[in-house]
Short mmCIF file of C-alpha atoms in Angstrom, two decimals:
data_model
loop_
_atom_site.label_atom_id
_atom_site.label_comp_id
_atom_site.label_asym_id
_atom_site.label_seq_id
_atom_site.Cartn_x
_atom_site.Cartn_y
_atom_site.Cartn_z
CA UNK K 24 2.51 32.36 5.23
CA UNK K 25 0.85 28.99 7.50
CA UNK K 26 2.60 26.07 9.19
CA UNK K 27 1.63 22.57 8.08
CA UNK K 28 2.44 19.53 9.72
CA UNK K 29 2.34 16.63 6.97
CA UNK K 30 2.83 13.07 8.84
CA UNK K 31 4.70 10.68 6.59
CA UNK K 32 5.87 13.24 4.30
CA UNK K 33 8.89 11.62 3.35
CA UNK K 34 6.97 9.21 1.50
CA UNK K 35 6.06 9.36 -2.48
CA UNK K 36 2.62 11.07 -1.70
CA UNK K 37 3.75 13.01 0.97
CA UNK K 38 6.86 14.12 -0.56
CA UNK K 39 5.11 15.61 -3.13
CA UNK K 40 2.70 17.01 -0.90
CA UNK K 41 5.41 18.88 1.19
CA UNK K 42 6.78 20.25 -2.47
CA UNK K 43 3.64 21.74 -3.34
CA UNK K 44 3.01 23.28 0.02
CA UNK K 45 6.72 24.94 0.40
CA UNK K 46 6.31 26.52 -3.77
CA UNK K 47 3.55 28.13 -2.02
CA UNK K 48 5.08 29.99 0.42
CA UNK K 49 4.01 27.87 3.68
CA UNK K 50 5.85 26.21 6.29
CA UNK K 51 5.91 22.00 6.70
CA UNK K 52 6.54 20.49 9.54
CA UNK K 53 7.68 16.81 8.17
CA UNK K 54 7.17 14.10 10.38
CA UNK K 55 8.35 10.92 9.41
CA UNK K 56 10.00 7.47 11.30
CA UNK K 57 11.67 5.93 8.28
CA UNK K 58 10.80 2.65 9.06
CA UNK K 59 12.09 -0.32 6.99
CA UNK K 60 9.26 -1.35 4.76
CA UNK K 61 11.88 -0.39 2.02
CA UNK K 62 15.07 1.67 1.92
CA UNK K 63 15.75 4.63 3.96
CA UNK K 64 17.36 6.04 1.23
CA UNK K 65 14.54 6.41 -0.96
CA UNK K 66 12.88 8.87 1.80
CA UNK K 67 16.34 11.23 2.08
CA UNK K 68 15.74 11.31 -2.20
CA UNK K 69 12.19 12.37 -1.75
CA UNK K 70 13.12 14.89 0.55
CA UNK K 71 15.88 16.20 -1.49
CA UNK K 72 14.16 16.31 -4.08
CA UNK K 73 10.93 17.98 -1.99
CA UNK K 74 13.05 21.00 -0.56
CA UNK K 75 14.81 21.50 -3.77
CA UNK K 76 18.06 20.47 -2.03
CA UNK K 77 21.28 20.65 -4.34
CA UNK K 78 23.57 19.69 -1.23
CA UNK K 79 25.48 16.50 -2.97
CA UNK K 80 24.34 14.06 0.12
CA UNK K 81 26.60 11.29 0.35
CA UNK K 82 25.13 8.33 2.12
CA UNK K 83 27.27 6.89 5.31
CA UNK K 84 25.27 3.76 5.47
CA UNK K 85 24.88 4.21 8.72
CA UNK K 86 20.85 5.03 9.03
CA UNK K 87 20.85 7.57 11.84
CA UNK K 88 24.00 9.05 11.12
CA UNK K 89 22.61 9.93 7.53
CA UNK K 90 18.94 11.10 8.79
CA UNK K 91 21.26 13.52 11.42
CA UNK K 92 22.57 14.68 8.72
CA UNK K 93 19.46 15.31 6.42
CA UNK K 94 17.82 17.23 9.26
CA UNK K 95 20.81 19.23 8.99
CA UNK K 96 20.68 19.86 5.35
CA UNK K 97 16.98 20.26 5.35
CA UNK K 98 16.40 22.79 8.09
CA UNK K 99 15.52 26.43 7.41
CA UNK K 100 12.62 28.52 7.90
CA UNK K 101 10.35 27.14 5.76
CA UNK K 102 10.77 23.08 6.69
CA UNK K 103 11.52 21.15 9.17
CA UNK K 104 12.03 17.65 9.46
CA UNK K 105 11.41 15.63 12.74
CA UNK K 106 12.25 11.50 12.41
CA UNK K 107 9.79 10.88 15.09
CA UNK K 108 7.47 7.59 15.33
CA UNK K 109 2.91 8.69 15.35
CA UNK K 110 2.84 5.80 18.44
CA UNK K 111 4.78 8.06 20.62
CA UNK K 112 3.19 10.45 22.63
CA UNK K 113 6.46 12.34 24.00
CA UNK K 114 7.82 12.57 20.44
CA UNK K 115 4.52 14.09 19.21
CA UNK K 116 4.07 16.46 22.07
CA UNK K 117 7.73 17.35 21.57
CA UNK K 118 6.69 18.59 17.95
CA UNK K 119 3.01 20.40 18.89
CA UNK K 120 4.58 22.33 21.52
CA UNK K 121 7.39 23.61 19.77
CA UNK K 122 5.31 24.64 16.36
CA UNK K 123 1.93 26.72 16.08
CA UNK K 124 0.14 24.38 13.48
CA UNK K 125 -2.79 25.75 11.35
CA UNK K 126 -3.40 22.26 9.68
CA UNK K 127 -2.22 18.48 9.98
CA UNK K 128 -2.63 16.43 6.98
CA UNK K 129 -1.96 12.68 8.34
CA UNK K 130 -0.87 10.30 5.68
CA UNK K 131 1.38 8.45 7.68
CA UNK K 132 0.46 4.42 7.89
CA UNK K 133 1.48 1.03 7.76
CA UNK K 134 0.49 0.43 4.10
CA UNK K 135 -0.66 -2.27 1.67
CA UNK K 136 -3.17 -4.93 1.66
CA UNK K 137 -1.24 -8.38 1.72
CA UNK K 138 1.49 -7.69 4.47
CA UNK K 139 -1.73 -6.22 7.17
CA UNK K 140 -3.26 -9.91 6.96
CA UNK K 141 0.61 -11.36 7.95
CA UNK K 142 0.86 -8.64 11.07
CA UNK K 143 -2.37 -7.42 11.54
CA UNK K 144 -1.45 -6.30 15.61
CA UNK K 145 1.45 -3.78 13.68
CA UNK K 146 -1.45 -2.84 11.59
CA UNK K 147 -3.33 -1.73 14.46
CA UNK K 148 -1.07 -0.17 16.51
CA UNK K 149 0.45 1.91 13.47
CA UNK K 150 -2.61 3.03 12.02
CA UNK K 151 -4.90 3.26 14.50
CA UNK K 152 -3.43 4.13 17.75
CA UNK K 153 -0.87 6.45 15.69
CA UNK K 154 -4.15 8.63 14.32
CA UNK K 155 -5.57 8.34 18.25
CA UNK K 156 -2.34 10.33 18.82
CA UNK K 157 -2.56 12.77 16.48
CA UNK K 158 -6.16 13.52 17.57
CA UNK K 159 -5.10 13.74 21.01
CA UNK K 160 -2.02 15.66 20.85
CA UNK K 161 -4.07 17.72 18.25
CA UNK K 162 -6.74 18.25 20.79
CA UNK K 163 -4.68 19.28 23.49
CA UNK K 164 -2.37 22.02 21.50
CA UNK K 165 -5.99 23.43 19.66
CA UNK K 166 -5.59 22.22 16.13
CA UNK K 167 -9.00 22.01 14.52
CA UNK K 168 -8.60 21.76 10.77
CA UNK K 169 -6.83 18.49 9.56
CA UNK K 170 -7.02 15.52 6.43
CA UNK K 171 -6.56 12.36 6.95
CA UNK K 172 -5.91 9.72 4.35
CA UNK K 173 -8.38 6.82 4.08
CA UNK K 174 -8.21 4.19 1.27
CA UNK K 175 -10.28 2.62 -1.41
CA UNK K 176 -9.81 -0.38 0.03
CA UNK K 177 -12.34 0.62 2.57
CA UNK K 178 -14.95 -0.57 -0.05
CA UNK K 179 -14.20 -3.89 0.18
CA UNK K 180 -15.99 -5.92 -2.59
CA UNK K 181 -18.65 -3.73 -3.48
CA UNK K 182 -20.77 -4.58 -6.10
CA UNK K 183 -22.24 -0.98 -6.91
CA UNK K 184 -20.31 0.86 -9.15
CA UNK K 185 -18.71 3.53 -8.68
CA UNK K 186 -17.97 3.71 -5.54
CA UNK K 187 -19.49 6.55 -3.43
CA UNK K 188 -19.44 7.87 -0.04
CA UNK K 189 -22.87 6.96 1.15
CA UNK K 190 -22.22 3.36 0.25
CA UNK K 191 -22.00 1.19 3.35
CA UNK K 192 -18.80 0.13 3.95
CA UNK K 193 -19.04 -2.27 7.08
CA UNK K 194 -17.43 -5.47 5.15
CA UNK K 195 -13.59 -4.74 5.08
CA UNK K 196 -11.45 -8.02 3.79
CA UNK K 197 -8.19 -7.42 4.66
CA UNK K 198 -7.01 -5.78 8.15
CA UNK K 199 -5.29 -2.90 6.61
CA UNK K 200 -8.99 -1.63 5.22
CA UNK K 201 -10.48 -2.00 8.63
CA UNK K 202 -7.70 -0.14 10.30
CA UNK K 203 -8.94 2.78 7.83
CA UNK K 204 -12.45 2.77 8.37
CA UNK K 205 -11.65 2.67 12.03
CA UNK K 206 -9.88 6.47 11.47
CA UNK K 207 -12.83 7.21 9.70
CA UNK K 208 -14.77 6.69 13.11
CA UNK K 209 -12.33 8.09 15.16
CA UNK K 210 -12.30 11.22 12.71
CA UNK K 211 -15.63 11.42 13.23
CA UNK K 212 -16.09 11.33 17.38
CA UNK K 213 -12.88 14.22 17.60
CA UNK K 214 -14.77 16.44 15.23
CA UNK K 215 -18.63 15.48 17.99
CA UNK K 216 -16.40 15.80 20.40
CA UNK K 217 -13.34 18.21 20.33
CA UNK K 218 -14.97 20.54 16.95
CA UNK K 219 -12.02 19.23 14.91
CA UNK K 220 -13.03 19.84 11.62
CA UNK K 221 -12.25 16.85 9.19
CA UNK K 222 -11.75 15.10 5.51
CA UNK K 223 -11.18 12.13 5.50
CA UNK K 224 -9.80 11.26 1.70
CA UNK K 225 -10.52 8.05 0.35
CA UNK K 226 -6.98 7.48 -2.48
CA UNK K 227 -7.65 5.49 -5.26
CA UNK K 228 -4.47 3.55 -6.37
CA UNK K 229 -1.95 6.53 -6.48
CA UNK K 230 1.06 6.33 -9.21
CA UNK K 231 3.30 8.23 -10.54
CA UNK K 232 7.19 9.85 -9.77
CA UNK K 233 8.60 8.79 -6.73
CA UNK K 234 6.06 5.39 -5.91
CA UNK K 235 6.93 3.45 -3.54
CA UNK K 236 8.81 0.11 -4.50
CA UNK K 237 7.02 -2.01 -3.03
CA UNK K 238 3.86 -1.04 -5.41
CA UNK K 239 2.86 -2.99 -8.28
CA UNK K 240 3.66 -0.32 -11.25
CA UNK K 241 6.84 0.51 -9.93
CA UNK K 242 7.80 -3.64 -9.35
CA UNK K 243 6.64 -4.68 -12.68
CA UNK K 244 8.63 -1.93 -14.50
CA UNK K 245 11.98 -3.01 -12.34
CA UNK K 246 10.93 -6.25 -13.46
CA UNK K 247 10.52 -5.57 -17.31
CA UNK K 248 13.87 -3.50 -17.06
CA UNK K 249 15.87 -6.08 -15.98
CA UNK K 250 13.76 -8.97 -18.26
CA UNK K 251 12.61 -10.90 -14.82
CA UNK K 252 9.37 -12.70 -14.66
CA UNK K 253 6.08 -10.75 -13.68
CA UNK K 254 3.34 -12.57 -11.02
CA UNK K 255 0.01 -12.05 -12.08
CA UNK K 256 -2.05 -12.97 -8.91
CA UNK K 257 -5.39 -14.06 -10.92
CA UNK K 258 -6.52 -14.01 -15.19
CA UNK K 259 -5.63 -10.09 -15.29
CA UNK K 260 -9.20 -9.08 -15.08
CA UNK K 261 -9.27 -7.30 -12.10
CA UNK K 262 -9.60 -3.46 -12.19
CA UNK K 263 -8.23 -0.73 -10.29
CA UNK K 264 -9.11 3.05 -10.03
CA UNK K 265 -5.56 4.06 -11.30
CA UNK K 266 -4.52 8.02 -9.90
CA UNK K 267 -1.72 10.12 -11.17
CA UNK K 268 -0.14 11.66 -8.53
CA UNK K 269 -0.67 15.33 -9.79
CA UNK K 270 -4.38 14.96 -9.66
CA UNK K 271 -4.11 13.36 -6.03
CA UNK K 272 -1.75 15.92 -5.10
CA UNK K 273 -4.72 18.57 -6.28
CA UNK K 274 -7.28 17.09 -4.91
CA UNK K 275 -5.19 17.40 -1.27
CA UNK K 276 -4.65 21.02 -1.40
CA UNK K 277 -8.35 21.39 -2.87
CA UNK K 278 -9.33 19.48 0.45
CA UNK K 279 -7.24 21.67 2.55
CA UNK K 280 -8.24 25.24 1.51
CA UNK K 281 -11.84 23.64 1.73
CA UNK K 282 -11.46 22.19 5.23
CA UNK K 283 -9.69 25.54 6.23
CA UNK K 284 -12.53 27.48 4.75
CA UNK K 285 -15.89 25.59 6.79
CA UNK K 286 -16.77 25.27 10.15
CA UNK K 287 -17.98 22.25 11.73
CA UNK K 288 -16.94 20.24 8.71
CA UNK K 289 -17.05 16.50 8.52
CA UNK K 290 -16.16 14.67 5.16
CA UNK K 291 -15.64 11.01 3.46
CA UNK K 292 -13.96 12.02 0.06
CA UNK K 293 -13.51 9.80 -2.77
CA UNK K 294 -10.17 11.05 -4.71
CA UNK K 295 -9.77 8.84 -7.88
CA UNK K 296 -10.43 9.34 -12.05
CA UNK K 297 -14.01 7.60 -12.12
CA UNK K 298 -11.95 5.52 -14.63
CA UNK K 299 -10.46 1.93 -14.52
CA UNK K 300 -7.90 -0.31 -15.93
CA UNK K 301 -7.59 -4.28 -16.31
CA UNK K 302 -4.46 -5.49 -14.29
CA UNK K 303 -3.66 -7.06 -18.14
CA UNK K 304 -4.05 -4.19 -19.41
CA UNK K 305 -1.49 -2.16 -17.56
CA UNK K 306 0.97 -4.84 -17.98
CA UNK K 307 0.22 -3.87 -21.53
CA UNK K 308 1.26 -0.18 -21.08
CA UNK K 309 4.08 -1.10 -19.40
CA UNK K 310 5.24 -3.44 -22.35
CA UNK K 311 4.59 -0.59 -24.60
CA UNK K 312 6.84 1.99 -22.56
CA UNK K 313 9.63 -0.46 -22.72
CA UNK K 314 9.63 -2.06 -25.97
CA UNK K 315 9.71 -5.64 -25.16
CA UNK K 316 7.00 -8.31 -23.81
CA UNK K 317 6.72 -9.21 -20.43
CA UNK K 318 7.42 -12.71 -19.07
CA UNK K 319 4.53 -13.54 -16.83
CA UNK K 320 4.04 -16.46 -14.23
CA UNK K 321 0.02 -16.21 -13.11
CA UNK K 322 -0.57 -17.09 -9.69
CA UNK K 323 -4.27 -17.65 -7.88
CA UNK K 324 -5.72 -14.51 -6.57
CA UNK K 325 -4.92 -13.38 -3.02
CA UNK K 326 -6.86 -13.37 0.08
CA UNK K 327 -7.94 -9.74 1.10
CA UNK K 328 -7.19 -8.42 -2.20
CA UNK K 329 -10.60 -6.50 -4.41
CA UNK K 330 -11.82 -7.18 -7.36
CA UNK K 331 -11.97 -3.72 -8.70
CA UNK K 332 -11.65 0.06 -7.48
CA UNK K 333 -14.11 2.42 -9.02
CA UNK K 334 -14.32 6.02 -8.00
CA UNK K 335 -17.13 8.37 -7.94
CA UNK K 336 -15.29 11.89 -7.63
CA UNK K 337 -18.66 14.05 -8.03
CA UNK K 338 -18.58 14.57 -4.67
CA UNK K 339 -15.16 16.19 -4.21
CA UNK K 340 -15.73 17.84 -7.30
CA UNK K 341 -18.63 19.48 -5.77
CA UNK K 342 -17.30 20.63 -2.65
CA UNK K 343 -13.79 22.13 -4.11
CA UNK K 344 -13.79 21.70 -7.71
CA UNK K 345 -11.47 18.29 -7.88
CA UNK K 346 -11.12 17.43 -11.78
CA UNK K 347 -9.02 14.85 -12.57
CA UNK K 348 -6.69 15.62 -15.37
CA UNK K 349 -4.10 12.82 -16.35
CA UNK K 350 -5.25 9.66 -18.16
CA UNK K 351 -3.62 6.37 -18.05
CA UNK K 352 -1.51 6.51 -20.67
CA UNK K 353 0.11 9.77 -20.07
CA UNK K 354 0.79 9.07 -16.51
CA UNK K 355 2.33 5.85 -17.21
CA UNK K 356 4.42 7.74 -19.27
CA UNK K 357 5.84 10.04 -16.96
CA UNK K 358 6.20 7.15 -14.32
CA UNK K 359 8.46 5.32 -16.68
CA UNK K 360 10.28 8.41 -17.84
CA UNK K 361 11.25 8.99 -13.78
CA UNK K 362 11.92 5.52 -13.48
CA UNK K 363 14.72 5.49 -15.81
CA UNK K 364 16.05 8.61 -14.45
CA UNK K 365 16.42 7.27 -11.15
CA UNK K 366 17.44 3.55 -11.22
CA UNK K 367 18.75 2.76 -7.93
CA UNK K 368 20.73 -0.30 -7.44
#
């Protein structure tokens, strides 16, 4: 049994990762600050599901009280929930001083392109400073293996497709993308100076069960379900490489195994599908699942939004056998099935 620290382990991707690590018999230390980007109860449900807790959790309406109760409910030999902020070195130090951590999977971040334009200082504080704190506490405590979540947004409006890890990514078009590029540079710096073996994982538009409620597929599903008007930015021709959560988790676990086997390692790796779907086709797929036509309001493209994302995944395949299995129609069906069984409010 190994001990893995997962930052952001109460979120969409993090909770699925924790669930799989626990299923493999490992110990998981989940650091999450339960910020107010969306309802904290969503993350509580994620944790109860990922730890397979059947405790009949009753929400008091007091966030601090609910989180204290959650910690008590899920605490076990295999799982520890730490409510902490990666911007606090004291809080991180307390965790790393009390655990013998074998590797870190760093997923915690302020996510989203459009909000980063409105509050770039917050994004710099969490994504860059917070990541630097993680690297510093790893250095201090001798943890030399980590994975870090980057993003397809670092490619900007790259004209060459599919996007390769060898492409130049110096032309970010949002503060969010710029912070993710900065994290890649910090990762290389700590690899060079302190011999921390590193894989930076560029995720391409992840979707599926437990997807964050602020993301397009989840928002569109809710609007369709309630017969509300969907807002479509642009003419619907923008394209995304949508990656199902099960494939992303398989990729993370493959990368984790690889970084643990290798020495003197720094790699940047795409995790996508090598396929693209237009925004219009995404809406059509949801219409088919719900059996109704969407009411669509069209608005101009938003600043910071890229025209397309499209992953070359050959490097991930070569390094650790990454081979996404879920086609878009199947993934959307799984998501909608989950959504229908998990409506809240």
